[in-house]
Coordinates of C-alpha atoms in Angstrom, one line a residue:
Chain U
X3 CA -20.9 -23.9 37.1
X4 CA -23.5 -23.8 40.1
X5 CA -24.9 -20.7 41.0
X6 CA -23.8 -18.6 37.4
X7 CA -26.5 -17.8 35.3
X8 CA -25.7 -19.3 31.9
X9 CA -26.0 -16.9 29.1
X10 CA -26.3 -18.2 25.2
X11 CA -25.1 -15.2 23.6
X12 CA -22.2 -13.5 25.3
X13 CA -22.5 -10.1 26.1
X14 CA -20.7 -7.7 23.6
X15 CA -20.7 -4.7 24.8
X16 CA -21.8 -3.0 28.1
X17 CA -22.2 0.3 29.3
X18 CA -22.5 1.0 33.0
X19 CA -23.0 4.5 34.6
X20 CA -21.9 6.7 31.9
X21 CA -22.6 10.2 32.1
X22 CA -20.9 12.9 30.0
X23 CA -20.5 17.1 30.8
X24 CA -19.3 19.6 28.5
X25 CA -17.7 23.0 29.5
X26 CA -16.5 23.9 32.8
X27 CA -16.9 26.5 35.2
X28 CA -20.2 28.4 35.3
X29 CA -21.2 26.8 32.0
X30 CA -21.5 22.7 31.9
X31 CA -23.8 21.3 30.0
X32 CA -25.3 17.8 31.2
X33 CA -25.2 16.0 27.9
X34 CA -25.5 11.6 29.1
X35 CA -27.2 11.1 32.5
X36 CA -26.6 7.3 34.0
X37 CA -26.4 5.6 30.7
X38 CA -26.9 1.9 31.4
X39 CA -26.9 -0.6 28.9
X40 CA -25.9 -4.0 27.7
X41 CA -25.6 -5.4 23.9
X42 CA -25.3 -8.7 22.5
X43 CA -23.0 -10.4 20.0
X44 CA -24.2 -9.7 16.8
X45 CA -27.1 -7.4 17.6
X46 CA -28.6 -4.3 15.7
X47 CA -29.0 -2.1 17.8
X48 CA -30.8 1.6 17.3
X49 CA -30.2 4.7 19.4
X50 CA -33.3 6.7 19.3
X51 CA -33.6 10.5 20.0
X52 CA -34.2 13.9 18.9
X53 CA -31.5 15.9 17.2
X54 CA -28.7 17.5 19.8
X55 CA -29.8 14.5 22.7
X56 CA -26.5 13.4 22.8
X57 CA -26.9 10.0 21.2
X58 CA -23.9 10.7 18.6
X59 CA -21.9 11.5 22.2
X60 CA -22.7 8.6 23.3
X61 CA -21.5 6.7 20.4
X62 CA -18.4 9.1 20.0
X63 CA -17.6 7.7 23.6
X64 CA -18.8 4.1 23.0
X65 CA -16.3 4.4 19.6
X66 CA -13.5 5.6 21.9
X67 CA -13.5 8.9 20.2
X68 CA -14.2 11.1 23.6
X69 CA -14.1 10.2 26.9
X70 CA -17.1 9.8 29.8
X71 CA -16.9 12.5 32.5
X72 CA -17.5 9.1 34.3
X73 CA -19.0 5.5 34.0
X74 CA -17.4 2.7 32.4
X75 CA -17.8 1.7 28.5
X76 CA -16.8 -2.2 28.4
X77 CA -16.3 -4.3 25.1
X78 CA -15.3 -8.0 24.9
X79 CA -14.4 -8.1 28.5
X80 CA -12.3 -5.0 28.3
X81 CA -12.6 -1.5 29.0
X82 CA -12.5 1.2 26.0
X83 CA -9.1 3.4 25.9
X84 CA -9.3 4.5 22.6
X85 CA -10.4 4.0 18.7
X86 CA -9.6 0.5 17.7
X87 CA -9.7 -1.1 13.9
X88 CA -12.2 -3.4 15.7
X89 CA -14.6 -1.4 15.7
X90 CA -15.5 1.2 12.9
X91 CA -17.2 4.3 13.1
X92 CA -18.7 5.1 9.9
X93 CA -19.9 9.0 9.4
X94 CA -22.3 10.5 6.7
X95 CA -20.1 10.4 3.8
X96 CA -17.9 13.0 5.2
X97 CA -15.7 10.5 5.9
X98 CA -14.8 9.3 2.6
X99 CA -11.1 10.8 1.7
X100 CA -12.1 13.5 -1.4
X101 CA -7.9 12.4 -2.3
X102 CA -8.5 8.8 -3.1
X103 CA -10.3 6.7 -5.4
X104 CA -13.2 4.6 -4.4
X105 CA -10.4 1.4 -4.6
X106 CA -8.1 3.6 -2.4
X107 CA -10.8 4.6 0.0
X108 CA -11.9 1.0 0.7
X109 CA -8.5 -0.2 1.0
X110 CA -7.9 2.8 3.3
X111 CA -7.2 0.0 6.5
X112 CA -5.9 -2.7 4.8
X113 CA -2.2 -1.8 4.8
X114 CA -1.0 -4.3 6.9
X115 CA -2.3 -6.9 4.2
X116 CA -0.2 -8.0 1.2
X117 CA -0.8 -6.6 -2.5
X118 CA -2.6 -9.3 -3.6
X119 CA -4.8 -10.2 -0.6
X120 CA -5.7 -6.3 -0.3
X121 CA -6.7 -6.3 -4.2
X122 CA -9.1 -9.3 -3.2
X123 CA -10.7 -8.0 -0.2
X124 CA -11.3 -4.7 -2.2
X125 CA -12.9 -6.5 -5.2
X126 CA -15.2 -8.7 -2.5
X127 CA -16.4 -5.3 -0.8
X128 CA -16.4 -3.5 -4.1
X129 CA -19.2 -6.0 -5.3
X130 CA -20.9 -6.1 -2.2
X131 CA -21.8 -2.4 -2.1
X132 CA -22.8 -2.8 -5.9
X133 CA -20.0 -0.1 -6.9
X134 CA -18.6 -2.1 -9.8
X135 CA -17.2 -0.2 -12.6
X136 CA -16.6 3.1 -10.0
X137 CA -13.6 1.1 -8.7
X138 CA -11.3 4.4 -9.9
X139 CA -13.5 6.9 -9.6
X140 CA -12.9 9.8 -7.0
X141 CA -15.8 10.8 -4.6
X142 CA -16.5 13.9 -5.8
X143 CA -17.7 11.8 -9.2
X144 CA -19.9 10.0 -6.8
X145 CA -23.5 10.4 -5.9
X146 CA -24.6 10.9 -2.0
X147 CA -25.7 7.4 -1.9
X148 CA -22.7 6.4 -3.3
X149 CA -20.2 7.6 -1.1
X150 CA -21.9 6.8 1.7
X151 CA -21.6 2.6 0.1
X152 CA -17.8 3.4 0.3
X153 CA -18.3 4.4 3.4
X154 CA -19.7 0.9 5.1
X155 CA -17.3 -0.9 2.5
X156 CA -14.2 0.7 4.1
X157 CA -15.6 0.1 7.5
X158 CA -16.7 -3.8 6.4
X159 CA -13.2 -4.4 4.4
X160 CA -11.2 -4.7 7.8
X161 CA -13.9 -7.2 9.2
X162 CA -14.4 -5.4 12.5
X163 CA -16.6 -6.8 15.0
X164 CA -18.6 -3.6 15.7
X165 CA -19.5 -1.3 13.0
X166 CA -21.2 2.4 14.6
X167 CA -23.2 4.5 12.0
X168 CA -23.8 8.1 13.3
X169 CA -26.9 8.7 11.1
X170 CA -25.4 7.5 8.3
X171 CA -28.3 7.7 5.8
X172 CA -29.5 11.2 7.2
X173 CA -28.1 13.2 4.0
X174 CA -29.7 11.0 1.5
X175 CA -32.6 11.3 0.0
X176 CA -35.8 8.9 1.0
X177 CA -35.3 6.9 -1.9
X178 CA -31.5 6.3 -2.1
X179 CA -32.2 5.8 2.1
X180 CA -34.5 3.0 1.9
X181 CA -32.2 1.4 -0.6
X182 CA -29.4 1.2 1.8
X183 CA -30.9 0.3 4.9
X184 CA -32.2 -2.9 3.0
X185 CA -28.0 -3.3 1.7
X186 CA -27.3 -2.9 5.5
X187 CA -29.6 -5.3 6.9
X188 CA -28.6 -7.8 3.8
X189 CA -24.7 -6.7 5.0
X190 CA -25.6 -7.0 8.2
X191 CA -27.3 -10.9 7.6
X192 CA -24.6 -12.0 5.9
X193 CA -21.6 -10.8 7.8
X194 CA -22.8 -11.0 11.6
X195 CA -21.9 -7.5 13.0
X196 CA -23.2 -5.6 15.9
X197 CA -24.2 -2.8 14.9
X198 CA -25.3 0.4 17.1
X199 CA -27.0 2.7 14.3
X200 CA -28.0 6.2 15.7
X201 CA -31.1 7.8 14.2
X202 CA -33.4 10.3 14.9
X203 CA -36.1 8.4 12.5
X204 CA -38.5 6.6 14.2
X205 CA -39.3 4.8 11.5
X206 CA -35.6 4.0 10.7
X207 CA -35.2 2.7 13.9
X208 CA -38.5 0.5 14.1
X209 CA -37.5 -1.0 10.0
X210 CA -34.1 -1.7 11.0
X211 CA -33.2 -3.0 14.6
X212 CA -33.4 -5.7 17.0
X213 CA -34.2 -3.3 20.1
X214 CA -35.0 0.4 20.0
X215 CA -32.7 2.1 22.4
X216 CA -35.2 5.5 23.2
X217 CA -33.8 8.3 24.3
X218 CA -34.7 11.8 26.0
X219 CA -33.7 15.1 24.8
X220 CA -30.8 16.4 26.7
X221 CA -29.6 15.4 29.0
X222 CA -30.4 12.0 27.1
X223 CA -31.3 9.0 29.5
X224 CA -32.6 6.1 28.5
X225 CA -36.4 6.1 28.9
X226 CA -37.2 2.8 27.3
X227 CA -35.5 0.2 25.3
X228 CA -38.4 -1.8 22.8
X229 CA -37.7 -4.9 21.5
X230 CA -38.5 -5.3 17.7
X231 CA -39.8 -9.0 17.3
X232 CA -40.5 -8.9 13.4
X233 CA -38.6 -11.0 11.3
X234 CA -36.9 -9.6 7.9
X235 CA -38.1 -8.5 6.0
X236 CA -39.9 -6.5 7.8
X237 CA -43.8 -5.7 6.6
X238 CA -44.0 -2.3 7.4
X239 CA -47.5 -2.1 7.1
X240 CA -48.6 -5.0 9.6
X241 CA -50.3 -4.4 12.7
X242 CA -47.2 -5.0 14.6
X243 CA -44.5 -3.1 12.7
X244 CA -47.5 0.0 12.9
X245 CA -48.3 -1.0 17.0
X246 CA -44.1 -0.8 17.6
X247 CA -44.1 2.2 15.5
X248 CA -46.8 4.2 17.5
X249 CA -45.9 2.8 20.7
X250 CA -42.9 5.1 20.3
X251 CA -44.5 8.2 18.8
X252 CA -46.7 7.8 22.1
X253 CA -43.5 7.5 24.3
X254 CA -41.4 10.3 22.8
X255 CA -44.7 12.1 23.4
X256 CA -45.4 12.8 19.6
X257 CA -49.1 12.6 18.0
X258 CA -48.9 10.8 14.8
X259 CA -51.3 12.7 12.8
X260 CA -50.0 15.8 11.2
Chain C
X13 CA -13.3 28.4 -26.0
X14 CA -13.8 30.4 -29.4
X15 CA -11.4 31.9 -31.4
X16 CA -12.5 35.1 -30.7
X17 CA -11.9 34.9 -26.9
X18 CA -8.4 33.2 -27.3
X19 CA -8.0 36.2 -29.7
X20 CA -8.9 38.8 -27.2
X21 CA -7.0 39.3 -24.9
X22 CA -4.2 39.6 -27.2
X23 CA -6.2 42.3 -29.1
X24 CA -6.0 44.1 -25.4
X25 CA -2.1 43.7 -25.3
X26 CA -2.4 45.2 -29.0
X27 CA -4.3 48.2 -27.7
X28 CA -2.4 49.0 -25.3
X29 CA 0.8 49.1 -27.9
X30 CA -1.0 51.4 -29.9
X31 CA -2.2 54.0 -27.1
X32 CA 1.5 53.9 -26.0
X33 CA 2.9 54.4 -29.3
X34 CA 0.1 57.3 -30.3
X35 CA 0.7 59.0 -26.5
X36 CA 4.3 58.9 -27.5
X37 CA 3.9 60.4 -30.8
X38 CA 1.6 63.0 -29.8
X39 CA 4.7 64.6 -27.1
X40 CA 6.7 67.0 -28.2
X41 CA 10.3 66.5 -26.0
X42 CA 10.1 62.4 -26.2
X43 CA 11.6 61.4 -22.8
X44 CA 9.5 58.1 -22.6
X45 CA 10.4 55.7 -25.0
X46 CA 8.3 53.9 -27.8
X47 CA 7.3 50.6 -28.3
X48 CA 9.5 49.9 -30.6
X49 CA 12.5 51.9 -29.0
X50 CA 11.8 49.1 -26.2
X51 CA 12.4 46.1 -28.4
X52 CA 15.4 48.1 -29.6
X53 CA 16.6 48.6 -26.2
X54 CA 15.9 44.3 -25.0
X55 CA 17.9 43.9 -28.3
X56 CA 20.7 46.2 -27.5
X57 CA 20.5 43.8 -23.8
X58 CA 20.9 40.8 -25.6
X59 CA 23.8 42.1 -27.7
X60 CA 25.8 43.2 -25.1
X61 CA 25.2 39.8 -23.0
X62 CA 23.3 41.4 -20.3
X63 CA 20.3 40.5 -20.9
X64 CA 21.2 36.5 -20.1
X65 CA 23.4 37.8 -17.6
X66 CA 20.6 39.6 -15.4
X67 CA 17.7 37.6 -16.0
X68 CA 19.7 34.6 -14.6
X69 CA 20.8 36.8 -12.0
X70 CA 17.7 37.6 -11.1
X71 CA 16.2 33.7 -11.6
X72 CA 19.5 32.3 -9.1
X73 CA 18.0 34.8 -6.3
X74 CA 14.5 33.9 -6.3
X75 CA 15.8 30.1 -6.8
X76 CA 17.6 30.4 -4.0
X77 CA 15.8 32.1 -1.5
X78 CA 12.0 30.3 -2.6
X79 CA 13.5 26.7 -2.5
X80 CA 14.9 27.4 1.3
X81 CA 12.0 29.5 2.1
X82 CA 9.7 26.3 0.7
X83 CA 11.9 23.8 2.3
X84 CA 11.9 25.2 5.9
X85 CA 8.5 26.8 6.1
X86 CA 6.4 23.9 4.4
X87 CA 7.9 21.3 7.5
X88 CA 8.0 24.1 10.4
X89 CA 4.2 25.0 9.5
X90 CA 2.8 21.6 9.4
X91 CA 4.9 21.2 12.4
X92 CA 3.1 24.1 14.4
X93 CA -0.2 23.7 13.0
X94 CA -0.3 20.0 13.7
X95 CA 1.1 20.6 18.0
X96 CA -1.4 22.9 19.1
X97 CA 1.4 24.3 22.2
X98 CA 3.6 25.4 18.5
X99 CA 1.0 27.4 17.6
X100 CA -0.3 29.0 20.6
X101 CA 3.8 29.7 21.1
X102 CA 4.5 30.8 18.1
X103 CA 1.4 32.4 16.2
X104 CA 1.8 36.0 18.1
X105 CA 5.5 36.3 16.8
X106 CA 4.5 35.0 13.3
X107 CA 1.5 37.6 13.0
X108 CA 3.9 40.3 14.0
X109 CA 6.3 39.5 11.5
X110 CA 4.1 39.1 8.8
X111 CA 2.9 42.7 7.8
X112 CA 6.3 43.7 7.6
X113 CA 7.2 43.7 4.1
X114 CA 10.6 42.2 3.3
X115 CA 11.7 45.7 2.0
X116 CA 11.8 46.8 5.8
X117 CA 14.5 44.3 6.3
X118 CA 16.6 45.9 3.2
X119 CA 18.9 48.1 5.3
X120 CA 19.6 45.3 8.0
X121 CA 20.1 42.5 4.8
X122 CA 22.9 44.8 3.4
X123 CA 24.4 45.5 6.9
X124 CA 24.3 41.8 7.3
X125 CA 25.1 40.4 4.1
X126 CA 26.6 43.8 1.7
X127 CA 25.5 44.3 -1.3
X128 CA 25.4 41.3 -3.7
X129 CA 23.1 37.8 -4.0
X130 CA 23.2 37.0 -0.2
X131 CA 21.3 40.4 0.7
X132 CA 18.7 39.5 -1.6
X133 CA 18.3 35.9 -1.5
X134 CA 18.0 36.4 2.8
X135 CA 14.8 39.3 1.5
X136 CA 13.4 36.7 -0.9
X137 CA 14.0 33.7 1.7
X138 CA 12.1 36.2 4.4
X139 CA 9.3 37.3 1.9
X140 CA 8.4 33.5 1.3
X141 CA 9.2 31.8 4.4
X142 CA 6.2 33.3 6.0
X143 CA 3.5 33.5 4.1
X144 CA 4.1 29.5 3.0
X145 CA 4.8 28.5 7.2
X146 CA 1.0 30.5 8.0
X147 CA -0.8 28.6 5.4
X148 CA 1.0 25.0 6.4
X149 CA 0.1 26.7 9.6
X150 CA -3.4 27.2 8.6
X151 CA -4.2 24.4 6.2
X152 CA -3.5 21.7 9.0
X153 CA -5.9 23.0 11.4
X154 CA -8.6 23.0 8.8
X155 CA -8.5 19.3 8.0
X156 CA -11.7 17.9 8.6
X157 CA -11.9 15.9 12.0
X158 CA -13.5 13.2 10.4
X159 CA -10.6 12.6 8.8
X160 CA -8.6 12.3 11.1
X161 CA -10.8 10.0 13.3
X162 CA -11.0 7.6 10.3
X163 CA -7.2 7.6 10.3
X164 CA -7.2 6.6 13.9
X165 CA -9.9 4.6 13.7
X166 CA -8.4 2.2 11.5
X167 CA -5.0 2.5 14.0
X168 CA -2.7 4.3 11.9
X169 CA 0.1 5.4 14.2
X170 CA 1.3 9.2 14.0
X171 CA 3.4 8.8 11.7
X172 CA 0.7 7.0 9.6
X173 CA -1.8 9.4 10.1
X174 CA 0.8 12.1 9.1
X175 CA 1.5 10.6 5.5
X176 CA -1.5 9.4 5.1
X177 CA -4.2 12.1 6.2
X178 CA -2.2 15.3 6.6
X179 CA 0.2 15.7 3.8
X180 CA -3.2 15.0 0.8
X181 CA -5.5 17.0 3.0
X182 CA -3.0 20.0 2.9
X183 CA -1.2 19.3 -0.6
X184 CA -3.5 21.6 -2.6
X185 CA -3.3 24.8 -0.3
X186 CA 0.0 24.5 -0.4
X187 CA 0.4 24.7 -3.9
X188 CA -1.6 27.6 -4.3
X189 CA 0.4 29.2 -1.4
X190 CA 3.6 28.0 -3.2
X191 CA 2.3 30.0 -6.3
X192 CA 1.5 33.1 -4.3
X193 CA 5.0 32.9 -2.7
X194 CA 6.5 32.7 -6.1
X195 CA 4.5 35.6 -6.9
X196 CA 5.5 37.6 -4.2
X197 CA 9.7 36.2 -4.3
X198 CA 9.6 37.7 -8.0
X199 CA 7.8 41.3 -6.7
X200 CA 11.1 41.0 -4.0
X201 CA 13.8 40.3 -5.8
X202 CA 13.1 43.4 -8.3
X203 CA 13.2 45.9 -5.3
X204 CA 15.7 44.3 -3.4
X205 CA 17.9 44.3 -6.6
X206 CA 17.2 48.1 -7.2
X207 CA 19.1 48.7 -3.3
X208 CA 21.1 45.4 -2.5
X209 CA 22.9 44.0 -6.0
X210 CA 24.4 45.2 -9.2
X211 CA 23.0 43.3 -10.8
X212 CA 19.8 41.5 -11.9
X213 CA 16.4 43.0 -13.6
X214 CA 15.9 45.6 -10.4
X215 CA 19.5 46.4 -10.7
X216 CA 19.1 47.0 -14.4
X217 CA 16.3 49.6 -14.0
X218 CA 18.0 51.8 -11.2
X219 CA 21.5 51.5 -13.8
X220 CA 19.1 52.8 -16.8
X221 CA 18.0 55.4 -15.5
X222 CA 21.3 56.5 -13.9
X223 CA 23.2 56.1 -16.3
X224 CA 21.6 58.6 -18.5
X225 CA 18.0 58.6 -18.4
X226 CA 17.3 55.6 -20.6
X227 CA 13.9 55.3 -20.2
X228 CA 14.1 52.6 -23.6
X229 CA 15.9 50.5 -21.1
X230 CA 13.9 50.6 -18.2
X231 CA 10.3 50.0 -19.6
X232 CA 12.4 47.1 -21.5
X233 CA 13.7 45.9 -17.7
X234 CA 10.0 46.2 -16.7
X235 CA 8.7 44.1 -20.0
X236 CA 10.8 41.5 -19.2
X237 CA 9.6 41.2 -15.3
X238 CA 6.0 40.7 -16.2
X239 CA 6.8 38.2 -18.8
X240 CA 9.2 36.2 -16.8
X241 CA 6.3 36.2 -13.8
X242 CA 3.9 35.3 -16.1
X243 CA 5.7 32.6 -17.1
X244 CA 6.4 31.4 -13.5
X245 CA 2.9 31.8 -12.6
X246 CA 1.8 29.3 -15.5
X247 CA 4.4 26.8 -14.6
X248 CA 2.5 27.0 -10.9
X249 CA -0.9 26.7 -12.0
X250 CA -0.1 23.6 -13.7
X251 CA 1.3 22.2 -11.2
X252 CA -2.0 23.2 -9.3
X253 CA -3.7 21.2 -12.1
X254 CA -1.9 18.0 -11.4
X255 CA -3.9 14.7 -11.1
X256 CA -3.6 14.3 -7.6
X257 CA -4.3 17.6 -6.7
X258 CA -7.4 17.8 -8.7
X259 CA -10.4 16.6 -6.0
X260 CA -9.4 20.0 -4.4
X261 CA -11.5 22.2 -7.7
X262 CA -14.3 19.7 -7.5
X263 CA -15.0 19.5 -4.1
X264 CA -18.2 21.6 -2.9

């Protein structure tokens, strides 16, 4: 149509004016100040900030969790009212019910299905998080690492459009961490999510995501969104992974020699 | 575990036989009775039918009054700790309540109810009813907020989220509350016996001693209390142990 600016990938989620206060009275606290921002279809998108910014209220809000003081959180055309089985939030592995096997857990959302095609979609997610064999084991049998796999497979297992991790590999030790943000970005490949990931790892950020939403401390604003042109998988010791890297270190105002 | 330590703490039970029956011996005017004057005296229950008589007396009361108590309280306290307006109503008038020990309400049981089961099942009913609707109460406001996200997340509706999320987040502290209640009924229906029934374990103590000092029958009355607790506290700890229940020992 004349005159409309043609876009090839659809907008997915937008976020106009949001800003977010906590208390009342005498003692508010400014947490999100005129958060603006728009996110493709199927983009990975990382939240950047120091601990206690705000970013995980920003997602709580984005994940219909809390709601803005005001601004307008819009996905698929719609505005947000409330959690939706859509879109799952995925916590630390906090999340993972301590009562139910790691079958039960990732079949958590799939009541509405029938016996048989729930005991398939369980198997499928089972196997893609690589917990074969722990299919009846309860979480407290299960490592960090692990529970946090039952975590995304829960999430994945009701094929929602929009999965949000709230620093989801923070717990984990650097090994186990690096494992699964390469199972996330090989999840993320193969099933076509959009994906907001909040971190306070620079690194994280810079090895995982499309753009690099950075973020002040409180009250968080957006001070610069970078755009991560490296393909996966990522060499993260090229000259552009390292210029990307440091380019943020410089903008959060952090030398990078300890 | 060894044989030794399975052997101990009957060796304990054995000791303290002995330093009865050597106190005893060593008294000149035996008022107190002896270990074996005890077993005589549980025997002489059994022969005259009472014992059956009283210990199901006793059993029907605590039945009774910790099957209501559990049935009410377990729903009313999920109820209030799951609206937050319940609670804030109702937690004052609960916290009042609760250091009053059921023995306060003895005298208004028997002006209410006269002497006999209803007096004492209404004091057991009391003495449960609380402590199992504060730790519902309790146990629902200290379900993890994730959890409940995750329920609503994936769109459970109340009800959902309910059966789901509350009732196995709160299942194992209310077992162990069940077994404290139990605990706590049995403690109850001894002293409410003693005032409010004629008959029952309590009943039989207070008769003993009336009815001309027998000491063989009280300390036998009081034998068969701790053993029929004990026995009702191991039937709650297994249930405690359950498969479904067990996550709650292994978590953190």
């Amino acid at each position: 149509m004349a005159g409309m600016v043609q876009t090839t990938v659809r907008s997915k989620l937008s976020l106009t004016g949001l800003n977010m206060t906590f208390g009342h009275g005498n003692e508010v606290v400014d947490v999100l100040e005129n958060i603006d921002l728009e996110v493709r279809e199927g983009e990975f998108i990382c939240l950047l900030g120091p601990s206690g910014c705000g970013k995980s209220t920003l997602l709580n809000i984005v994940g219909g969790f809390l709601k803005p003081s005001s601004g307008e959180v819009v996905i698929d055309g719609e505005p947000v009212r409330g959690p939706d089985p859509r879109r799952i939030f995925v916590f630390q592995e906090r999340g993972v019910f301590p009562w139910l096997t790691v079958e039960g857990n990732i079949g958590f959302g799939l009541f509405r299905l029938s016996r048989q095609e729930k005991a398939r979609r369980i198997a499928h997610y089972v196997e893609l998080v690589g917990l074969q064999g722990f299919e009846r084991a309860y979480p407290h049998e299960l490592s960090g690492g692990m529970k946090q796999r039952v975590e995304v497979a829960r999430a994945l297992a009701v094929n929602p459009d929009m999965l949000f991790l709230d620093e989801p590999f923070g717990a984990l030790d650097s090994i186990t961490r690096l494992e699964m943000r390469r199972e996330l970005l090989r999840i993320w490949r193969a099933e076509r999510k959009t994906i907001l990931f909040v971190t306070h790892d620079i690194e994280e950020s810079v090895q995982l995501a499309d753009r690099v939403v950075v973020m002040s401390t409180r009250p968080a604003r957006i001070r610069n969104i970078m755009e991560i042109n490296i393909p996966h998988p990522r060499d993260i010791s090229s000259r552009r992974y390292l210029d990307l890297r440091d380019s943020i270190f410089e903008q959060i105002g952090l030398a990078h020699k300890i | 575990m060894r044989a030794w330590a399975k052997a101990l703490p009957w060796a304990f039970v054995a000791l303290l036989i002995l330093t009865w029956q050597m106190a005893i011996s060593h008294q000149p005017a035996a008022i107190l009775p002896t270990p074996w004057a005890v077993v005589l005296g549980i025997q002489e229950l059994a022969v005259k039918g009472l014992l059956l008589k009283y210990v199901v007396a006793s059993l029907f009361r605590v039945t009774w009054g910790y099957v209501l108590a559990a049935v009410l309280a377990i729903p009313f306290g999920l109820f209030l700790g799951w609206h937050r307006r319940g609670q804030v109503a109702l937690n004052p008038l609960l916290q009042i309540l609760r250091p009053i020990s059921a023995l306060a309400w003895i005298p208004l049981a028997i002006l209410w109810f006269g002497v006999g089961d209803l007096a004492s099942i209404f004091l057991i009913f009391l003495a449960s009813f609380l402590p199992i609707t504060v730790t519902a109460m309790n146990a629902v406001g200290s379900i993890s907020s994730n959890h409940l996200n995750v329920g609503r997340n994936f769109g459970l509706s109340e009800t959902q989220l309910v059966l789901k999320v509350l009732f196995p987040a709160v299942m194992p502290q209310l077992v162990v509350s069940l077994r404290i209640a139990l605990g706590i009924a049995w403690l109850v229906v001894v002293a409410a016996e003693m005032i409010a029934a004629t008959s029952g374990l309590g009943f039989l103590i207070v008769d003993a001693r009336n009815a001309g000092n027998r000491y063989d029958l009280v300390v036998a009355g009081m034998v068969l209390i701790g053993l029929i607790g004990l026995l009702l506290d191991i039937m709650m700890r297994k249930l405690e142990h359950l498969s479904f229940l067990r996550w709650a020992h292994r978590e953190e």
